[in-house]
Tab-separated table of C-alpha atoms in Angstrom:
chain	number	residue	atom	x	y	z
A	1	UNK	CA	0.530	-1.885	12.477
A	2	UNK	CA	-2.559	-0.083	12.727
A	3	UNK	CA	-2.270	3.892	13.603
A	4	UNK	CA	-3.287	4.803	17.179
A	5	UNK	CA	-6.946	4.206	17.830
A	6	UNK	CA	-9.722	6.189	20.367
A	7	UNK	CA	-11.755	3.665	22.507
A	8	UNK	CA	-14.420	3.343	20.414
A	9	UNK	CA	-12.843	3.034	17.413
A	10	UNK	CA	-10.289	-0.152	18.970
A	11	UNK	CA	-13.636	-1.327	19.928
A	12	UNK	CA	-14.762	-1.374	16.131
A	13	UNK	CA	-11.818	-2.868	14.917
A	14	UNK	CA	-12.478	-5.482	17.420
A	15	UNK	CA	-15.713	-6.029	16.393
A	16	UNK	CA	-14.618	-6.325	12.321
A	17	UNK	CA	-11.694	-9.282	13.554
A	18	UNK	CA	-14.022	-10.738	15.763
A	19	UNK	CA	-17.062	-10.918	13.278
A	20	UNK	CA	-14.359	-12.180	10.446
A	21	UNK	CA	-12.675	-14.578	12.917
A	22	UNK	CA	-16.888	-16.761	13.250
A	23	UNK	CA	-17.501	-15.926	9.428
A	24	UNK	CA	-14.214	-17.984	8.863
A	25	UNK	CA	-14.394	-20.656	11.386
A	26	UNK	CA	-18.113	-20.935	9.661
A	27	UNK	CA	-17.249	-21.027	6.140
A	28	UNK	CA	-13.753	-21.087	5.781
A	29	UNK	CA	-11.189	-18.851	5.074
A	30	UNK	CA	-10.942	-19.255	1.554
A	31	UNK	CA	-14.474	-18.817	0.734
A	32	UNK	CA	-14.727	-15.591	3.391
A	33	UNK	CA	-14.975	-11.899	1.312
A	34	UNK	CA	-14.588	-8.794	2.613
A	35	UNK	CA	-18.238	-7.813	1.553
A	36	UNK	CA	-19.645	-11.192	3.911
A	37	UNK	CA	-17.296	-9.459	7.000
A	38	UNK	CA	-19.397	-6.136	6.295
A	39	UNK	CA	-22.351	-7.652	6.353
A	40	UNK	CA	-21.680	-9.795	9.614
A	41	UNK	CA	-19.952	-6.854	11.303
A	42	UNK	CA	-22.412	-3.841	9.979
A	43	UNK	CA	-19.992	-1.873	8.862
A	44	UNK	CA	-19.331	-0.033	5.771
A	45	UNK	CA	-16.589	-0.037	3.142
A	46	UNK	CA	-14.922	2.584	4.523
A	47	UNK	CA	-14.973	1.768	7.918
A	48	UNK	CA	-13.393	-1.261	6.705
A	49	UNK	CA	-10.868	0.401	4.501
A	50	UNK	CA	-10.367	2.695	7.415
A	51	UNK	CA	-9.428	-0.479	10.022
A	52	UNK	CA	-7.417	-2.474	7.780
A	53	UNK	CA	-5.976	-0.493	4.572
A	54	UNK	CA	-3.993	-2.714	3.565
A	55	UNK	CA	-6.804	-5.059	2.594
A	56	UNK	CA	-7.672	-8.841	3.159
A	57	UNK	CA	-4.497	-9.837	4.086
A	58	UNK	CA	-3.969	-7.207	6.594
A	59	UNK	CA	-7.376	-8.610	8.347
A	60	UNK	CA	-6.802	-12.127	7.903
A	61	UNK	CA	-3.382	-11.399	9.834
A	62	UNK	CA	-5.400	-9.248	12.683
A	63	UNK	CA	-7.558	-12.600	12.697
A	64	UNK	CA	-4.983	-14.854	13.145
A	65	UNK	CA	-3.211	-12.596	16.198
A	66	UNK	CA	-6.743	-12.788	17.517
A	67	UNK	CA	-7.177	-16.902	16.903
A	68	UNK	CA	-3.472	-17.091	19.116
A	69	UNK	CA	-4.804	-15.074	21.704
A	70	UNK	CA	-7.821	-17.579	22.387
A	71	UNK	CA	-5.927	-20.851	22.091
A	72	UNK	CA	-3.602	-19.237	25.187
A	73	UNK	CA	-7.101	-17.772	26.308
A	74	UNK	CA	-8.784	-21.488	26.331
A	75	UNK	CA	-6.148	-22.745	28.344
A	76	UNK	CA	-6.398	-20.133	31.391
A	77	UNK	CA	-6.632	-20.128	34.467
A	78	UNK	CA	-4.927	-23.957	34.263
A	79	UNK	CA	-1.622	-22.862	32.232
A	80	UNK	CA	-1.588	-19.382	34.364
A	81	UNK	CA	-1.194	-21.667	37.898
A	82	UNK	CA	0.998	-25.166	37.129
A	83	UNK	CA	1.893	-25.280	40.835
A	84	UNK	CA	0.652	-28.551	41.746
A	85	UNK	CA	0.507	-31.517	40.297
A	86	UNK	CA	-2.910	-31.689	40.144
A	87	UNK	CA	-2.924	-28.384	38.545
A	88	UNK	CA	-0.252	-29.705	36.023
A	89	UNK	CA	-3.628	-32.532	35.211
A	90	UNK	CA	-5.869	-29.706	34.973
A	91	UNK	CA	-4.214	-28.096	32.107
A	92	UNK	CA	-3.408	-31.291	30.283
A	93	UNK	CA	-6.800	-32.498	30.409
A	94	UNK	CA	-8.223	-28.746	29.382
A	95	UNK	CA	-5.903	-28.895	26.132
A	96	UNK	CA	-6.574	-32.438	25.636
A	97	UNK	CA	-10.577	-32.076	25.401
A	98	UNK	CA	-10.467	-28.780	23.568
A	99	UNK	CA	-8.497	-30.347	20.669
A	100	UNK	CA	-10.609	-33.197	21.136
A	101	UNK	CA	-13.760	-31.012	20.881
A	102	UNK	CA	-12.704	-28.808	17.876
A	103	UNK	CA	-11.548	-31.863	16.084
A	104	UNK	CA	-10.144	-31.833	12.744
A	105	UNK	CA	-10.996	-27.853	12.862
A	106	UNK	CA	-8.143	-25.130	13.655
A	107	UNK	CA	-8.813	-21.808	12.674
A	108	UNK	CA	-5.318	-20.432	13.930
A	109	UNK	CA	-3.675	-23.632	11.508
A	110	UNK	CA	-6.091	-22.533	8.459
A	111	UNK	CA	-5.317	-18.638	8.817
A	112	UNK	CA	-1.554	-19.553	9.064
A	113	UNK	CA	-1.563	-21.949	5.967
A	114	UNK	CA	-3.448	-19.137	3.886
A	115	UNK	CA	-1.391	-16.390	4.878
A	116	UNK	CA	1.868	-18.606	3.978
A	117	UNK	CA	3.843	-19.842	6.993
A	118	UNK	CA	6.949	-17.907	5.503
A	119	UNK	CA	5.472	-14.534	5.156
A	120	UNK	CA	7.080	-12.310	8.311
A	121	UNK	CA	3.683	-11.191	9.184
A	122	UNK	CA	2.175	-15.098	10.282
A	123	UNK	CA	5.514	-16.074	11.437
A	124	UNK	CA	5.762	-13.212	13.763
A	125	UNK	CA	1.962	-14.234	15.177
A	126	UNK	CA	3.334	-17.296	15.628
A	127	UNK	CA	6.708	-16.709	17.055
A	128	UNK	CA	4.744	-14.125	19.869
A	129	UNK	CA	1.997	-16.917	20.386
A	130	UNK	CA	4.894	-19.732	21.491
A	131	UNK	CA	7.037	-17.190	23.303
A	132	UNK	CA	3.857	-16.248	25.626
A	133	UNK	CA	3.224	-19.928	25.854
A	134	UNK	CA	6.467	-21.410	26.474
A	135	UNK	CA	7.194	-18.592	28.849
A	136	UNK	CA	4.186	-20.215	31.145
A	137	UNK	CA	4.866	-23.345	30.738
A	138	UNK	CA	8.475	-22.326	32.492
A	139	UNK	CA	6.915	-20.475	34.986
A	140	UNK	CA	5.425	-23.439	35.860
A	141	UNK	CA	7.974	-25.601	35.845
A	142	UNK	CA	9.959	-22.889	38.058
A	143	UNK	CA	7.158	-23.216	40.612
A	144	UNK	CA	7.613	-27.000	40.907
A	145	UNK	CA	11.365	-26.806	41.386
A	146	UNK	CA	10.913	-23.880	43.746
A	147	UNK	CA	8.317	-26.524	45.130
A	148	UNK	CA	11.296	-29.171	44.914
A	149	UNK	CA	8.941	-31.297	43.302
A	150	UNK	CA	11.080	-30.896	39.867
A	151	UNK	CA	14.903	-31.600	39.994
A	152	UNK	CA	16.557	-28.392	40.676
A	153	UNK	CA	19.073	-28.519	37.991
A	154	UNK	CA	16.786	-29.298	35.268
A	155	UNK	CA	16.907	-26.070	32.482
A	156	UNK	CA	13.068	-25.542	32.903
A	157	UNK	CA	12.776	-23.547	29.531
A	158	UNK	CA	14.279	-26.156	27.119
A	159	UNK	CA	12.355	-28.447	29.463
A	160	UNK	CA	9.236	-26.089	28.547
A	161	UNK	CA	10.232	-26.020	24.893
A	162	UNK	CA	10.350	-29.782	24.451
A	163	UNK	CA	7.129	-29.782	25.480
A	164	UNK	CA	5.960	-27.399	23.359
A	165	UNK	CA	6.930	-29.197	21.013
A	166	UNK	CA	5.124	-32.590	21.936
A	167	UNK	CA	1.558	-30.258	22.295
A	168	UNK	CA	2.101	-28.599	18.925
A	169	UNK	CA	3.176	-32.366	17.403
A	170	UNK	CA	0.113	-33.852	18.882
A	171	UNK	CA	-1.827	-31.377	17.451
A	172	UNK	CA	-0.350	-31.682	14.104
A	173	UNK	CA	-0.813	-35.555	14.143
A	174	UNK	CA	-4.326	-34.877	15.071
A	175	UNK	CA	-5.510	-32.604	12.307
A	176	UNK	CA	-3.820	-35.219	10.011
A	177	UNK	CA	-5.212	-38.614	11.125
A	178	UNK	CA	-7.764	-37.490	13.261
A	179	UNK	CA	-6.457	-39.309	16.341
A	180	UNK	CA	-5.526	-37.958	19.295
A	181	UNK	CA	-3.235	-40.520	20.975
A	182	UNK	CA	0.142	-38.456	20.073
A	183	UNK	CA	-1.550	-35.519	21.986
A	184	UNK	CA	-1.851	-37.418	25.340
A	185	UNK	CA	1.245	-39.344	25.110
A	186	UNK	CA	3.171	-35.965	24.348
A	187	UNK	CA	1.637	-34.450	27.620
A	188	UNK	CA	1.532	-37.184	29.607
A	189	UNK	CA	5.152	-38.351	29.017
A	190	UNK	CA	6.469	-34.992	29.051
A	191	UNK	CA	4.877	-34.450	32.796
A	192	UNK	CA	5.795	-38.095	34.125
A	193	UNK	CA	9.503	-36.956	32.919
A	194	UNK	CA	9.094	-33.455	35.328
A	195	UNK	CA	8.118	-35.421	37.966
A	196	UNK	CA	10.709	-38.245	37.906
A	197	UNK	CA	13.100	-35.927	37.977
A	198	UNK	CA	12.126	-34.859	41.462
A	199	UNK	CA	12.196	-38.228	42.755
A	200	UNK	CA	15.494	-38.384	41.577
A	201	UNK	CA	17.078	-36.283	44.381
B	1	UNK	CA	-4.265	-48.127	-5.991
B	2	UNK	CA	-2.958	-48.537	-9.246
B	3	UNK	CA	-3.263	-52.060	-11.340
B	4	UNK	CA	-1.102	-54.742	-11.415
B	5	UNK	CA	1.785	-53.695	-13.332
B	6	UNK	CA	4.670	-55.052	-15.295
B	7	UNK	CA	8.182	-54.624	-13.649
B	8	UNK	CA	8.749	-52.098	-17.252
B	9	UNK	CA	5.527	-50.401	-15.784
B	10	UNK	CA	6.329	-50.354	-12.309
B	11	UNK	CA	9.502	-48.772	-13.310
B	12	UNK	CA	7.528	-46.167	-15.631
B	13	UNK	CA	5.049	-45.408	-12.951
B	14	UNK	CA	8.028	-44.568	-10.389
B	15	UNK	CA	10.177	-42.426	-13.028
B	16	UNK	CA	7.140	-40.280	-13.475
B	17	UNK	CA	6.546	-40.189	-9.389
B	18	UNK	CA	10.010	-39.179	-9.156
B	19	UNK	CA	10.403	-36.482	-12.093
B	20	UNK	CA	6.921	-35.350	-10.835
B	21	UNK	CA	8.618	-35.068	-7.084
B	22	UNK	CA	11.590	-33.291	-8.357
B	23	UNK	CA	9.070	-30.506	-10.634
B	24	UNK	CA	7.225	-30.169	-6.763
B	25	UNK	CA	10.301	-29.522	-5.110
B	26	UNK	CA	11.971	-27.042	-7.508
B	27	UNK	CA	9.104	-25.229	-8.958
B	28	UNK	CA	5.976	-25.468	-6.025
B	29	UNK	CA	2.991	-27.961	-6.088
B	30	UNK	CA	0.676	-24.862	-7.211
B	31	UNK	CA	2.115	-23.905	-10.161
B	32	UNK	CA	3.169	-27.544	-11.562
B	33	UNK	CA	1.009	-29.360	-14.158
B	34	UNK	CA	0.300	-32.674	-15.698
B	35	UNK	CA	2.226	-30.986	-18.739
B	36	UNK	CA	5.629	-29.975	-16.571
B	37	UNK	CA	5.806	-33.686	-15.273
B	38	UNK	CA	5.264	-35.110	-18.599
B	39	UNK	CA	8.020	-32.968	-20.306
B	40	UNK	CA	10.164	-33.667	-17.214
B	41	UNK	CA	10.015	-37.306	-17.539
B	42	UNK	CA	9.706	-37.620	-21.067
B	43	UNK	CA	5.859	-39.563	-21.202
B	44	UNK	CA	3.013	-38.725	-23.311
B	45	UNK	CA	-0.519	-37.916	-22.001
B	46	UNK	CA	-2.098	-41.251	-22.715
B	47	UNK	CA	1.142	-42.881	-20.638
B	48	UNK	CA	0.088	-40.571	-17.499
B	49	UNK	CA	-3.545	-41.440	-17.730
B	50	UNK	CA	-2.479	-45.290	-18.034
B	51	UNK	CA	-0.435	-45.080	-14.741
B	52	UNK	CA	-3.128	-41.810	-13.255
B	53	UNK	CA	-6.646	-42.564	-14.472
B	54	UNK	CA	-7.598	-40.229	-11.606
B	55	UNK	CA	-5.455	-37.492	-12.619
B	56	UNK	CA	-3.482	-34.655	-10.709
B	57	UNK	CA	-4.358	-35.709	-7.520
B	58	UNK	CA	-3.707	-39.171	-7.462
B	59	UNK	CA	-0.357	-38.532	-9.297
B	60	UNK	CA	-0.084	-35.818	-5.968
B	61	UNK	CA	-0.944	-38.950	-4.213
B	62	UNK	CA	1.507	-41.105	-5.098
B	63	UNK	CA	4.301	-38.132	-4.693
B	64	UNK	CA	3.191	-37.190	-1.183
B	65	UNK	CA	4.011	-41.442	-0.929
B	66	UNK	CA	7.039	-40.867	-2.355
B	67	UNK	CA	8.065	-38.082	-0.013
B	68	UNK	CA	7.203	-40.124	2.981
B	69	UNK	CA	9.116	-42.873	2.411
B	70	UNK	CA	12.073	-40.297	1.578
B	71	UNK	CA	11.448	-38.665	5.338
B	72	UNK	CA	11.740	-41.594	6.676
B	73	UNK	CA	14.697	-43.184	4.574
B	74	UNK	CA	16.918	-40.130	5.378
B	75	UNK	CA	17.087	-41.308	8.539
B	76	UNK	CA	18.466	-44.727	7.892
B	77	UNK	CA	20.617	-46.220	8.719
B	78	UNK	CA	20.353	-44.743	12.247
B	79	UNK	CA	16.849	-44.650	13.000
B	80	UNK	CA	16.859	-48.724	12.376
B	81	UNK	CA	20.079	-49.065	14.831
B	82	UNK	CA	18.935	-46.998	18.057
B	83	UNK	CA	20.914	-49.626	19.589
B	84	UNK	CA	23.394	-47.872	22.133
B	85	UNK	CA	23.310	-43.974	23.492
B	86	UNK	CA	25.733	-43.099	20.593
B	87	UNK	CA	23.806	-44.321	18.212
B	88	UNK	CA	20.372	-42.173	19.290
B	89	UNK	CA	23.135	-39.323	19.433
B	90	UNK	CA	23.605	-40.076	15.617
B	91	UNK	CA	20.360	-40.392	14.906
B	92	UNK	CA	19.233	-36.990	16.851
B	93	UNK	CA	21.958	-35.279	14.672
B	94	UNK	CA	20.874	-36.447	11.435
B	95	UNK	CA	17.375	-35.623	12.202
B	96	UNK	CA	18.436	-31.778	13.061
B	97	UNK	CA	21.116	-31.741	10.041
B	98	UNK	CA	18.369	-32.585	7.821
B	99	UNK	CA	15.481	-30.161	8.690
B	100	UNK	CA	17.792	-27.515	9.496
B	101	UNK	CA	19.446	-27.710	5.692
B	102	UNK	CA	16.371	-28.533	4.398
B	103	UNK	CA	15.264	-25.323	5.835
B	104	UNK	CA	11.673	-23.388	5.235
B	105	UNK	CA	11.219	-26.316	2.405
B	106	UNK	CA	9.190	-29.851	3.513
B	107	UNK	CA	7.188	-31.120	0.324
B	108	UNK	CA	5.502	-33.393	2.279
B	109	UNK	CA	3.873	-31.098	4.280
B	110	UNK	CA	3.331	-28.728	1.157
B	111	UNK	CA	1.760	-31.808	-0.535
B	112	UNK	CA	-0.712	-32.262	2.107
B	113	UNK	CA	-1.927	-29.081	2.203
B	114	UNK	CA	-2.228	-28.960	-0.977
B	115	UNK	CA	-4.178	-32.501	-0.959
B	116	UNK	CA	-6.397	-31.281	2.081
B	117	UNK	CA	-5.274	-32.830	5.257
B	118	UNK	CA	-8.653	-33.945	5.730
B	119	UNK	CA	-8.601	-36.398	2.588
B	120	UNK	CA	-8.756	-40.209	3.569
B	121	UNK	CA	-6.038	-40.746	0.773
B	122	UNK	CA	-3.699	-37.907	2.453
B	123	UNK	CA	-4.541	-39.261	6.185
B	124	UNK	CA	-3.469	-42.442	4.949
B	125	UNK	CA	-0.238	-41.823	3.422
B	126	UNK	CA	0.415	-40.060	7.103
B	127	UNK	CA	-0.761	-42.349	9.346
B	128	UNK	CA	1.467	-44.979	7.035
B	129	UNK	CA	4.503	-43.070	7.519
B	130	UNK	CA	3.992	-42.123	11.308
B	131	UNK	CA	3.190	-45.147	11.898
B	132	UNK	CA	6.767	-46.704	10.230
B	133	UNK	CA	8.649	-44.009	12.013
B	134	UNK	CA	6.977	-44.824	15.250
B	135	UNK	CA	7.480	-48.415	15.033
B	136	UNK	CA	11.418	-48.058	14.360
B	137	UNK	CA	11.623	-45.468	17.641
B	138	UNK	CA	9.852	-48.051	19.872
B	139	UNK	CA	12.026	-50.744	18.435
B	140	UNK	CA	14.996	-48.731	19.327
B	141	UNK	CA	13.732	-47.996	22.614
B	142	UNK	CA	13.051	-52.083	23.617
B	143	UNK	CA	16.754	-52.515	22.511
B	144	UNK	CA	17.722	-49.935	25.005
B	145	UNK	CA	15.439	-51.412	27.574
B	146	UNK	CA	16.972	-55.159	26.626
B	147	UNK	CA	20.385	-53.982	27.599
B	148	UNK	CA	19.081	-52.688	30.732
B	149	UNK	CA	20.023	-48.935	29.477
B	150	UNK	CA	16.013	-48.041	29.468
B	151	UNK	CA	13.608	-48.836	32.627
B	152	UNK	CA	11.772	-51.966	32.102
B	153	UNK	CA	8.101	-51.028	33.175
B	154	UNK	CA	8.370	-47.946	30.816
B	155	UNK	CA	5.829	-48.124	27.873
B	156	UNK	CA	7.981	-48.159	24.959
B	157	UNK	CA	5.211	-47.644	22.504
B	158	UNK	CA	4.047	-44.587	24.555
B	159	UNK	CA	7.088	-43.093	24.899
B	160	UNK	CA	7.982	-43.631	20.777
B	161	UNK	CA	4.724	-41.542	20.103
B	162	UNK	CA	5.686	-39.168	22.608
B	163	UNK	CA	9.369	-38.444	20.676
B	164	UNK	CA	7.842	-38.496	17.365
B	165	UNK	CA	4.915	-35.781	18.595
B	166	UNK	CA	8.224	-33.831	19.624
B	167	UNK	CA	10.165	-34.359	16.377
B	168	UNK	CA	7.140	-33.756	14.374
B	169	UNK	CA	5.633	-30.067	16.973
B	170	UNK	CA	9.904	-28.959	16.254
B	171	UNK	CA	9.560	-29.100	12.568
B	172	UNK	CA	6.213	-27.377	12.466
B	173	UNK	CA	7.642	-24.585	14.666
B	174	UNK	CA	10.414	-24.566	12.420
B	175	UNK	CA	8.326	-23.661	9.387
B	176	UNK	CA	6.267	-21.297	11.063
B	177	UNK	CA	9.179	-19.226	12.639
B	178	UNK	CA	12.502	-20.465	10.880
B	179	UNK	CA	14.272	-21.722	14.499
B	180	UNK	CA	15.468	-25.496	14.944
B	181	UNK	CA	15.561	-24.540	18.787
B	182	UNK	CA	12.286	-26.679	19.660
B	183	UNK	CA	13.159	-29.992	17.079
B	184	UNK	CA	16.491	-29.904	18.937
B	185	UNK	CA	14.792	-29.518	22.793
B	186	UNK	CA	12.233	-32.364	22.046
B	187	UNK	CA	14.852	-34.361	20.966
B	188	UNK	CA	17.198	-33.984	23.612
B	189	UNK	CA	15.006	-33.840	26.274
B	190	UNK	CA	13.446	-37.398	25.307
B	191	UNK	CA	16.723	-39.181	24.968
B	192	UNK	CA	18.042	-37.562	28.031
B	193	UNK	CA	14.699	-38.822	29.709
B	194	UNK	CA	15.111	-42.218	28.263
B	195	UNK	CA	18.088	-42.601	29.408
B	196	UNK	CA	17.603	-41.308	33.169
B	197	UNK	CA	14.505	-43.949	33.601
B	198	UNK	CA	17.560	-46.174	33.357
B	199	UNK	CA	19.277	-44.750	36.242
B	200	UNK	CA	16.858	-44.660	38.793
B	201	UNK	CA	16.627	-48.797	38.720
């Protein structure tokens, strides 16, 4: 973890992720230097050693933790308020068309495949970026059955996790065939199911 | 594709495959060479450039072919006799027993990475097998929906990519973070939806 920062000096170390995060999504991640970060970010070598001492990996990591935070970012306000149906549509069509959009490109699924999925430092990005997103998709799912639109009994964080699961399994299927069919029928499925299971009574 | 070949050949070809499958699995795609397989399997260089003309990465190729159909045929016999809710229980089970032994380790998806997901020969060999492992779940579901266990007017083709986005989103969250939880969720929670369509006649 970095040591404690003053404003302006967070503000920096924003600025060196951020710049790194475009130079990657540019170029690539393999390709990427720290000396073509400098340049992008105008800073110098010690700034940079200052931010991240531990060196490439250290930033690549700070990149990734940034790339989770905008695929939960991208999906906001829609996953922040599932309390309508037509809300629930809302989010499934904003994932749908920004996976649809960035294609066969994921930054967060490069980053994570460089850094090694096993090491404790991408699996903890990871493991933070589903908890965060699981937990709304429960909240959600809470408001429906508060809304008695989703069967009371149903255990609305497996219910969340399964779904998850679907999203992250489209996605997968995507970025290996290109086709986004496994995306939609994840979502869609996974939604009809909710909502069945209010009709169910 | 590889020329016509001899059943002798044919046999040849897949002893290399396999010895070069087994060097993968034990060793790492990175660090194995043309050289490991052929002292593994006992060939000499101008018998891997009969059966490879293309070199490493066809031979990668033709493993990552190999590992798909082994995916898919530790799942039999269950996954081609989804034909009662016992059965799908079976099925579910060996699913989870065999990612959750197999642990942090999937060749497959090592192989593709290594291959470039991106690569029409890689995309291929994926859409192949997801394609195989879809066809077998929708089979199983129109069983189900024969014996008037599944709701007629759901779309069992849907629904199949659906449980496979599932399957596939739990084993990717399994490599990144090491839990089963979310293979075992988007299992459960499909069968159990399944299965409730054909209550509410």
């Amino acid at each position: 973890m970095s040591p404690k920062l003053t404003a302006k000096g967070a503000a920096t170390r924003q600025r060196i992720i951020e710049g790194a995060a475009a130079e990657i999504r540019e170029r690539g991640v393999a390709v990427t230097t720290l000396d073509d970060v400098r340049a992008r970010t105008g800073t110098s070598k010690s700034q940079l050693f200052h931010y991240f001492p531990e060196g490439k990996e250290a930033l690549l990591l700070a990149v990734a933790e940034f790339e989770a935070g905008q695929v939960l970012a991208v999906q906001q306000p829609q996953l922040g308020e599932l309390d309508s149906w037509a809300a629930w549509r809302r989010w499934r069509d904003t994932v749908v068309s920004h996976y649809r959009t960035r294609g066969q490109f994921c930054p967060l699924n490069v980053l994570i495949s460089q850094l090694g999925r096993a090491t404790p430092g991408a699996q903890k990005v990871v493991s933070q970026m589903l908890r965060r997103w699981q937990d709304e998709i429960t909240a959600g799912i809470r408001r429906m059955q508060e809304a008695g639109e989703v069967a009371a009994d149903l255990d609305a964080g497996r219910t969340a996790a399964a779904l998850l699961a679907g999203l992250q399994g489209g996605v997968v299927v995507m970025l290996s065939t290109g086709r986004v069919d496994h995306l939609e029928a994840a979502l869609d499925v996974g939604i009809e199911n909710l909502r069945a299971s209010g009709n169910r009574g």
